[in-house]
mmCIF file of C-alpha atoms in Angstrom:
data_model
loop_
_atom_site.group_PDB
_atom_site.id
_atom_site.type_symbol
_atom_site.label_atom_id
_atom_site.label_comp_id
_atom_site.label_asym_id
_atom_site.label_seq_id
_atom_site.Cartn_x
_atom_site.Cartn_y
_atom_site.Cartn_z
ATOM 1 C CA UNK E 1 -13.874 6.330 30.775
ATOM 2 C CA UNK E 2 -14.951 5.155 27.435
ATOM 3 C CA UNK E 3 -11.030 5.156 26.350
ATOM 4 C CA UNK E 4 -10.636 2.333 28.593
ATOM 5 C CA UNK E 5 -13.548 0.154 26.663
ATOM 6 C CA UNK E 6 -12.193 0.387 23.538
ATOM 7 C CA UNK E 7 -9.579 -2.405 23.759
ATOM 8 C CA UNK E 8 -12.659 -5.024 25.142
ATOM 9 C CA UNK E 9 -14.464 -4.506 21.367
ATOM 10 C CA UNK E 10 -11.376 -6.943 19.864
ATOM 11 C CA UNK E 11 -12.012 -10.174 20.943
ATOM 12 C CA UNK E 12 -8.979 -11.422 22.809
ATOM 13 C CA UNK E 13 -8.840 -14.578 20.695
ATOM 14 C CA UNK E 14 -8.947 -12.818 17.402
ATOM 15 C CA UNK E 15 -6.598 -9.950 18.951
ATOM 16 C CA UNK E 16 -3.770 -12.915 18.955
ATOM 17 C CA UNK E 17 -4.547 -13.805 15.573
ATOM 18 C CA UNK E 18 -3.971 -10.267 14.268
ATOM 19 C CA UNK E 19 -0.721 -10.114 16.212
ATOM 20 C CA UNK E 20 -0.097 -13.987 14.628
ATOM 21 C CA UNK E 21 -0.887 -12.424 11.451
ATOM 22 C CA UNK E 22 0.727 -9.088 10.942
ATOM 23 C CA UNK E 23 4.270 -7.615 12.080
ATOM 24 C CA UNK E 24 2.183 -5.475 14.779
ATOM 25 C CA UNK E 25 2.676 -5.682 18.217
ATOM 26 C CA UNK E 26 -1.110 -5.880 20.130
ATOM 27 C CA UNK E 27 -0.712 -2.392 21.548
ATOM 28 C CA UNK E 28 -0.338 -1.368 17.937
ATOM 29 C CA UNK E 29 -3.507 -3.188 16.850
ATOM 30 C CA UNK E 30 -5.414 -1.840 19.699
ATOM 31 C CA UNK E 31 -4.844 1.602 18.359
ATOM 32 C CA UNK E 32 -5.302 0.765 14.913
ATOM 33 C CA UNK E 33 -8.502 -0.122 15.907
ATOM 34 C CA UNK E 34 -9.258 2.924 17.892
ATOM 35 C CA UNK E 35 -8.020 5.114 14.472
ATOM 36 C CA UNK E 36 -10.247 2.870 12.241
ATOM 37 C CA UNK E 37 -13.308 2.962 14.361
ATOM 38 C CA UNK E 38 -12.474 6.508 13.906
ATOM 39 C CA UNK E 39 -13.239 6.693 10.254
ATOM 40 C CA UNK E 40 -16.552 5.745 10.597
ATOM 41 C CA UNK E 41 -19.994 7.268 11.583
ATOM 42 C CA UNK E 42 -20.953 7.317 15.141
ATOM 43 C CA UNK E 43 -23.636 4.494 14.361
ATOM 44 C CA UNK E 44 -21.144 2.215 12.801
ATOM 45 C CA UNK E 45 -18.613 2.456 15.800
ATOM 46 C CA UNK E 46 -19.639 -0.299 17.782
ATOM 47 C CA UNK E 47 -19.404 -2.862 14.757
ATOM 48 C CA UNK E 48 -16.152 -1.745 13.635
ATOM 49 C CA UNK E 49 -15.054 -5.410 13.179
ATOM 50 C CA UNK E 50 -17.918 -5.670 10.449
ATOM 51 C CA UNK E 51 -17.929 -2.089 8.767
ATOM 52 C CA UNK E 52 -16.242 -1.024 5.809
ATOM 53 C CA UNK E 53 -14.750 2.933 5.635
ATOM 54 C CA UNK E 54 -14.597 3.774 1.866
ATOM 55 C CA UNK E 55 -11.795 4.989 0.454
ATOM 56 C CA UNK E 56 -12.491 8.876 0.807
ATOM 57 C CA UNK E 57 -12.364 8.503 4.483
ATOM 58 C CA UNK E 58 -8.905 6.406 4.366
ATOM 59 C CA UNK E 59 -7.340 8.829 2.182
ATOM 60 C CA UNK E 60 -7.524 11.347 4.950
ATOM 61 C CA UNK E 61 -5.193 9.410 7.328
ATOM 62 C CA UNK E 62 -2.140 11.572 7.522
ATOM 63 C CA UNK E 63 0.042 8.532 6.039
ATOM 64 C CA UNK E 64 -1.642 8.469 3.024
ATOM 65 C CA UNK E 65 -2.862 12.258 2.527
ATOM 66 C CA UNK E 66 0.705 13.075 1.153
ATOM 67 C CA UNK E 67 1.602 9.456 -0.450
ATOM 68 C CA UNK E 68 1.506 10.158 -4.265
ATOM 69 C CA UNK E 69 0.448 6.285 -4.377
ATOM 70 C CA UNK E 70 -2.647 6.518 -2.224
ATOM 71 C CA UNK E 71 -5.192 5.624 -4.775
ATOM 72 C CA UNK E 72 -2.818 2.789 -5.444
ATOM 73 C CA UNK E 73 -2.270 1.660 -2.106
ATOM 74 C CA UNK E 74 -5.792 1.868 -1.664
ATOM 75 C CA UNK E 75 -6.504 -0.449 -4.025
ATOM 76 C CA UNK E 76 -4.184 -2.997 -3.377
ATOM 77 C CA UNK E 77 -5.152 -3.421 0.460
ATOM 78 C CA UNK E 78 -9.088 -3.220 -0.615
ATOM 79 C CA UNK E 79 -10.822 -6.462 -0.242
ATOM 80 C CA UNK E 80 -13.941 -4.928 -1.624
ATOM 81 C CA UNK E 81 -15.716 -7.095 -3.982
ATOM 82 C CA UNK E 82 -17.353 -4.040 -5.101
ATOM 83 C CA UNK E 83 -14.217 -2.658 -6.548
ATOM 84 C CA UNK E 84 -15.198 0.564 -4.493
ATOM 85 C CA UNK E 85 -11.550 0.054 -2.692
ATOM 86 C CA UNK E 86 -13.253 0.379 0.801
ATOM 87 C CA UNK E 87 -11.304 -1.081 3.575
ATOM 88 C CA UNK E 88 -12.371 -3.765 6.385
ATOM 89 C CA UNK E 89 -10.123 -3.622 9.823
ATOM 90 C CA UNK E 90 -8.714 -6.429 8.622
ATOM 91 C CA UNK E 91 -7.393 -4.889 5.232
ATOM 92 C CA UNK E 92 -6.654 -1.564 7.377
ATOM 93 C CA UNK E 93 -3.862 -3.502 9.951
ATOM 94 C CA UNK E 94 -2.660 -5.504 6.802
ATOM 95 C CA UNK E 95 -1.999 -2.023 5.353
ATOM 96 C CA UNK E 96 -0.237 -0.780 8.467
ATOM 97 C CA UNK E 97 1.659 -3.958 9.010
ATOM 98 C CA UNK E 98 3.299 -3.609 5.883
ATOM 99 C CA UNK E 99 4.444 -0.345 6.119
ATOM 100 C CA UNK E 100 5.473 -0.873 10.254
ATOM 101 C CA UNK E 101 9.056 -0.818 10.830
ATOM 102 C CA UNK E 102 8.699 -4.251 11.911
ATOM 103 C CA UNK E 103 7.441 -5.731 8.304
ATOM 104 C CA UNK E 104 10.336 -7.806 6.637
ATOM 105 C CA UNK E 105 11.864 -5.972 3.500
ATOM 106 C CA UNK E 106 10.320 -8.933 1.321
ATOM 107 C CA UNK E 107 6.842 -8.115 2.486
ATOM 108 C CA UNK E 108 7.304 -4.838 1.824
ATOM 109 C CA UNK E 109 8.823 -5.077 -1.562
ATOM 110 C CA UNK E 110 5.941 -7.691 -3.294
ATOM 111 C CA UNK E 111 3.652 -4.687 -1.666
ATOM 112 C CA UNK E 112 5.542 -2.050 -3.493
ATOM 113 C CA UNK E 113 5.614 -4.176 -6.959
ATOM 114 C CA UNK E 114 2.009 -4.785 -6.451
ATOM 115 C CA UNK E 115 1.259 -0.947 -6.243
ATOM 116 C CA UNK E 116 3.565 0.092 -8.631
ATOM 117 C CA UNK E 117 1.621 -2.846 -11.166
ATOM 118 C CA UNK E 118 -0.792 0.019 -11.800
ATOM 119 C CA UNK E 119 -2.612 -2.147 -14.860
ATOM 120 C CA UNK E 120 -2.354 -5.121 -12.186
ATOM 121 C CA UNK E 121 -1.279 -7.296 -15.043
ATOM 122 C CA UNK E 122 1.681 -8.802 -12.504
ATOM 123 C CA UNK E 123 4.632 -7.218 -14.402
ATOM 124 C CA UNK E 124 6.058 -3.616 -14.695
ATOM 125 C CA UNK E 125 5.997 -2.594 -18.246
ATOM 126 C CA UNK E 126 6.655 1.103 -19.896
ATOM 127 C CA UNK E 127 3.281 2.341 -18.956
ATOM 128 C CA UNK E 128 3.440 1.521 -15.161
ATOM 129 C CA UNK E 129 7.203 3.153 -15.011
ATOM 130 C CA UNK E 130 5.435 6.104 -16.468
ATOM 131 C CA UNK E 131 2.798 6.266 -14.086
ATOM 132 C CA UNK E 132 5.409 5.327 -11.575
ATOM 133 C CA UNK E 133 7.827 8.440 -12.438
ATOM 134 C CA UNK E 134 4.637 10.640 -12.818
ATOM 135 C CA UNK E 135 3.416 9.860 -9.362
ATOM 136 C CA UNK E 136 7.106 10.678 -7.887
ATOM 137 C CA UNK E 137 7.873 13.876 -9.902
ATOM 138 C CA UNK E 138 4.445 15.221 -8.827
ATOM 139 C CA UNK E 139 2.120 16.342 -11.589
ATOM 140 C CA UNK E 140 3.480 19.686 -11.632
ATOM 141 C CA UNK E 141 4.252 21.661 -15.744
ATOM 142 C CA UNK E 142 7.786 22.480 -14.102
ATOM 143 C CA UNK E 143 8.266 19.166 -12.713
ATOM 144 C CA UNK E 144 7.307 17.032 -15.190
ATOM 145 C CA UNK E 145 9.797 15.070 -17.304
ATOM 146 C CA UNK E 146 9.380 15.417 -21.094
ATOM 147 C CA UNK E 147 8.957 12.671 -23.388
ATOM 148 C CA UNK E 148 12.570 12.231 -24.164
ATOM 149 C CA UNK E 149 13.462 12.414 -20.619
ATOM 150 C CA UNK E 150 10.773 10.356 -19.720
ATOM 151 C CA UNK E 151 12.196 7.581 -22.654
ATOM 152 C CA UNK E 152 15.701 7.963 -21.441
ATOM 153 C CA UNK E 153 14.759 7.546 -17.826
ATOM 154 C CA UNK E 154 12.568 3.996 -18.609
ATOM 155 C CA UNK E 155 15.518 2.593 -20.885
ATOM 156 C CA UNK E 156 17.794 3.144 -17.798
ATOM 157 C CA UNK E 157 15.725 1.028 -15.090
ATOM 158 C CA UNK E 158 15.075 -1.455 -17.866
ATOM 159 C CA UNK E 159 18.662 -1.523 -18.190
ATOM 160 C CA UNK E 160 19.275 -1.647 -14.649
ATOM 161 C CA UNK E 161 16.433 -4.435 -13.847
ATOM 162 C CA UNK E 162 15.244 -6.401 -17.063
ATOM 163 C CA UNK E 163 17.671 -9.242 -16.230
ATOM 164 C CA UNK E 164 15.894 -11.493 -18.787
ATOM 165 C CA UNK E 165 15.508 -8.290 -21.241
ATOM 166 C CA UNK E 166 11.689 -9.157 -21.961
ATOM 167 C CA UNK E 167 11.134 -5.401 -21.864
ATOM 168 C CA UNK E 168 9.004 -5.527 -18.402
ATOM 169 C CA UNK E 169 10.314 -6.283 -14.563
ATOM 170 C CA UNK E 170 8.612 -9.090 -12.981
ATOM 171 C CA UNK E 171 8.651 -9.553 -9.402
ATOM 172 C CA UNK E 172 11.711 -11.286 -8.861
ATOM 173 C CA UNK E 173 13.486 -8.884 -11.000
ATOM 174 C CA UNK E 174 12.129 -5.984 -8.561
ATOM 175 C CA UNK E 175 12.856 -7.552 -5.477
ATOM 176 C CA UNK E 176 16.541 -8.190 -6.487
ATOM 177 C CA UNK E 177 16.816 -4.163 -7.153
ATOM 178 C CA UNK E 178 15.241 -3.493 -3.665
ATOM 179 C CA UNK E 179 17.636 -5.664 -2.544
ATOM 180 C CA UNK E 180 20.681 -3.684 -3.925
ATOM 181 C CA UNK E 181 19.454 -0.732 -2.950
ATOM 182 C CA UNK E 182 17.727 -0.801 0.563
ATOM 183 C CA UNK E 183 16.787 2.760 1.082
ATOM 184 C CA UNK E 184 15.142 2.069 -2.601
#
Protein backbone atom coordinates (compact mmCIF):
# COMPACT_ATOMS: atom_id res chain seq x y z
CA UNK A 1 0.00 0.00 0.00
CA UNK A 2 1.22 3.48 -0.37
CA UNK A 3 1.72 3.55 3.67
CA UNK A 4 4.45 1.22 3.16
CA UNK A 5 6.38 3.76 0.56
CA UNK A 6 6.47 6.46 2.65
CA UNK A 7 9.52 5.53 4.77
CA UNK A 8 11.70 4.90 1.15
CA UNK A 9 11.18 9.01 0.40
CA UNK A 10 14.02 9.65 3.43
CA UNK A 11 17.10 8.69 2.16
CA UNK A 12 18.58 6.10 4.47
CA UNK A 13 21.84 8.04 4.73
CA UNK A 14 20.26 11.29 5.65
CA UNK A 15 17.60 9.27 7.88
CA UNK A 16 20.86 8.50 10.24
CA UNK A 17 21.83 11.95 10.21
CA UNK A 18 18.45 13.15 11.51
CA UNK A 19 18.57 10.46 14.19
CA UNK A 20 22.57 11.75 14.70
CA UNK A 21 21.09 15.06 14.90
CA UNK A 22 17.99 15.23 16.99
CA UNK A 23 16.87 13.28 20.30
CA UNK A 24 14.37 11.23 17.90
CA UNK A 25 14.45 7.78 17.51
CA UNK A 26 14.12 6.86 13.38
CA UNK A 27 10.63 5.47 13.84
CA UNK A 28 9.84 8.90 15.21
CA UNK A 29 11.35 10.69 12.20
CA UNK A 30 9.64 8.44 9.84
CA UNK A 31 6.36 9.67 11.13
CA UNK A 32 7.32 13.11 11.43
CA UNK A 33 7.79 12.92 8.00
CA UNK A 34 4.58 11.25 7.16
CA UNK A 35 2.72 14.31 9.46
CA UNK A 36 4.81 16.97 7.59
CA UNK A 37 4.26 15.68 4.13
CA UNK A 38 0.86 15.99 5.48
CA UNK A 39 0.78 19.72 5.66
CA UNK A 40 1.33 20.19 2.27
CA UNK A 41 -0.62 20.13 -1.09
CA UNK A 42 -0.97 16.92 -2.87
CA UNK A 43 1.57 18.28 -5.61
CA UNK A 44 4.20 19.12 -3.12
CA UNK A 45 4.09 15.59 -1.38
CA UNK A 46 6.60 13.86 -3.19
CA UNK A 47 9.33 16.68 -2.54
CA UNK A 48 8.65 16.98 1.00
CA UNK A 49 12.43 17.07 1.71
CA UNK A 50 12.51 20.42 -0.41
CA UNK A 51 9.04 22.13 0.43
CA UNK A 52 8.33 24.60 2.91
CA UNK A 53 4.59 24.49 4.87
CA UNK A 54 3.97 28.12 6.04
CA UNK A 55 3.15 28.82 9.23
CA UNK A 56 -0.80 28.73 8.95
CA UNK A 57 -0.61 25.14 8.13
CA UNK A 58 1.87 24.34 11.23
CA UNK A 59 -0.24 26.12 13.57
CA UNK A 60 -2.91 23.54 13.02
CA UNK A 61 -0.85 20.62 14.45
CA UNK A 62 -2.65 19.72 17.60
CA UNK A 63 0.69 20.55 19.69
CA UNK A 64 0.72 23.88 18.80
CA UNK A 65 -3.16 24.75 18.21
CA UNK A 66 -3.49 25.22 22.08
CA UNK A 67 0.29 26.46 22.89
CA UNK A 68 -0.22 30.20 23.81
CA UNK A 69 3.51 30.48 22.35
CA UNK A 70 2.81 29.17 18.87
CA UNK A 71 3.54 32.25 16.94
CA UNK A 72 6.66 32.25 19.04
CA UNK A 73 7.67 28.85 18.61
CA UNK A 74 7.04 29.30 15.14
CA UNK A 75 9.38 31.72 14.75
CA UNK A 76 12.14 30.45 16.51
CA UNK A 77 12.25 26.97 14.59
CA UNK A 78 11.66 28.99 11.09
CA UNK A 79 14.66 28.99 8.93
CA UNK A 80 12.86 31.14 6.46
CA UNK A 81 14.93 33.81 5.06
CA UNK A 82 11.77 35.37 4.13
CA UNK A 83 10.83 36.03 7.67
CA UNK A 84 7.41 34.35 6.62
CA UNK A 85 8.24 31.69 9.63
CA UNK A 86 7.54 28.74 7.18
CA UNK A 87 9.07 25.53 8.20
CA UNK A 88 11.46 23.02 6.16
CA UNK A 89 11.39 19.13 7.50
CA UNK A 90 14.40 19.88 8.80
CA UNK A 91 13.20 22.87 11.09
CA UNK A 92 9.87 20.69 11.68
CA UNK A 93 11.98 17.46 13.50
CA UNK A 94 14.27 20.16 15.18
CA UNK A 95 10.96 21.48 16.60
CA UNK A 96 9.77 18.05 17.69
CA UNK A 97 13.11 16.99 18.99
CA UNK A 98 13.11 19.61 21.37
CA UNK A 99 9.99 19.17 22.82
CA UNK A 100 10.41 14.90 22.73
CA UNK A 101 10.74 13.46 26.05
CA UNK A 102 14.05 12.42 25.02
CA UNK A 103 15.56 16.19 24.50
CA UNK A 104 18.03 17.04 27.44
CA UNK A 105 16.55 19.74 29.90
CA UNK A 106 19.43 22.17 28.58
CA UNK A 107 18.16 21.92 25.05
CA UNK A 108 15.00 22.52 26.06
CA UNK A 109 15.58 25.42 28.32
CA UNK A 110 17.94 27.75 25.65
CA UNK A 111 14.62 26.81 23.42
CA UNK A 112 12.31 28.17 26.01
CA UNK A 113 14.61 31.46 26.66
CA UNK A 114 14.78 31.85 22.99
CA UNK A 115 10.87 31.92 22.69
CA UNK A 116 10.23 33.69 25.62
CA UNK A 117 13.05 36.56 24.01
CA UNK A 118 9.97 37.84 22.19
CA UNK A 119 12.07 41.20 20.92
CA UNK A 120 14.91 38.48 20.15
CA UNK A 121 17.34 40.93 21.62
CA UNK A 122 19.04 37.70 23.66
CA UNK A 123 17.90 38.85 27.16
CA UNK A 124 14.51 38.86 29.04
CA UNK A 125 13.67 42.33 29.98
CA UNK A 126 10.16 43.85 31.47
CA UNK A 127 8.50 43.81 28.14
CA UNK A 128 9.14 40.07 27.27
CA UNK A 129 7.94 39.03 31.05
CA UNK A 130 4.88 40.95 30.07
CA UNK A 131 4.30 39.30 26.97
CA UNK A 132 5.40 36.20 28.76
CA UNK A 133 2.63 36.50 31.68
CA UNK A 134 0.10 37.71 28.97
CA UNK A 135 0.56 34.65 26.86
CA UNK A 136 0.09 32.33 30.15
CA UNK A 137 -2.89 34.16 31.77
CA UNK A 138 -4.67 34.00 28.37
CA UNK A 139 -5.90 37.28 26.95
CA UNK A 140 -9.07 37.06 28.68
CA UNK A 141 -10.72 40.89 30.67
CA UNK A 142 -11.22 38.44 33.77
CA UNK A 143 -7.95 36.90 33.48
CA UNK A 144 -5.81 39.49 32.90
CA UNK A 145 -3.47 40.88 35.57
CA UNK A 146 -3.67 44.66 36.14
CA UNK A 147 -0.87 46.92 35.95
CA UNK A 148 0.02 46.77 39.57
CA UNK A 149 -0.25 43.11 39.58
CA UNK A 150 1.44 42.87 36.52
CA UNK A 151 4.51 45.29 38.27
CA UNK A 152 4.47 43.25 41.39
CA UNK A 153 4.58 39.98 39.55
CA UNK A 154 7.90 41.20 37.20
CA UNK A 155 9.74 42.64 40.42
CA UNK A 156 9.29 39.10 41.92
CA UNK A 157 11.02 36.94 39.01
CA UNK A 158 13.55 39.73 38.76
CA UNK A 159 14.04 39.16 42.28
CA UNK A 160 14.05 35.57 41.99
CA UNK A 161 16.45 35.44 38.72
CA UNK A 162 18.44 38.80 38.12
CA UNK A 163 21.49 37.33 39.90
CA UNK A 164 23.65 40.20 38.54
CA UNK A 165 20.56 42.74 39.16
CA UNK A 166 21.02 44.37 35.55
CA UNK A 167 17.23 44.50 35.46
CA UNK A 168 16.93 41.67 32.55
CA UNK A 169 17.63 37.61 32.78
CA UNK A 170 20.14 36.44 30.41
CA UNK A 171 20.41 32.95 29.52
CA UNK A 172 22.45 31.63 32.12
CA UNK A 173 20.38 33.31 34.64
CA UNK A 174 17.22 31.35 33.10
CA UNK A 175 18.70 28.15 32.85
CA UNK A 176 19.80 28.20 36.56
CA UNK A 177 15.88 28.87 37.49
CA UNK A 178 14.85 25.90 35.20
CA UNK A 179 17.22 24.17 36.97
CA UNK A 180 15.67 24.79 40.48
CA UNK A 181 12.55 24.22 39.42
CA UNK A 182 12.24 21.24 36.89
CA UNK A 183 8.57 21.06 36.30
CA UNK A 184 9.26 25.02 35.53
Amino acid sequence: GAMGGSASLIPRDLLGEYQELTFLSKQEILLAYKRFSELLPKEERENACSARVPKSQILTLPELRANPFQHRICHVFSTSEAGDDSMSFEDFLDMLSVFSDSATSDVKSHYAFRIFDFDNDGTLDRKDLEQLVNCLTGQGEESRLNSAEMEQLIQNILDESDIDKDGTINLSEFQHIVSRSPDF
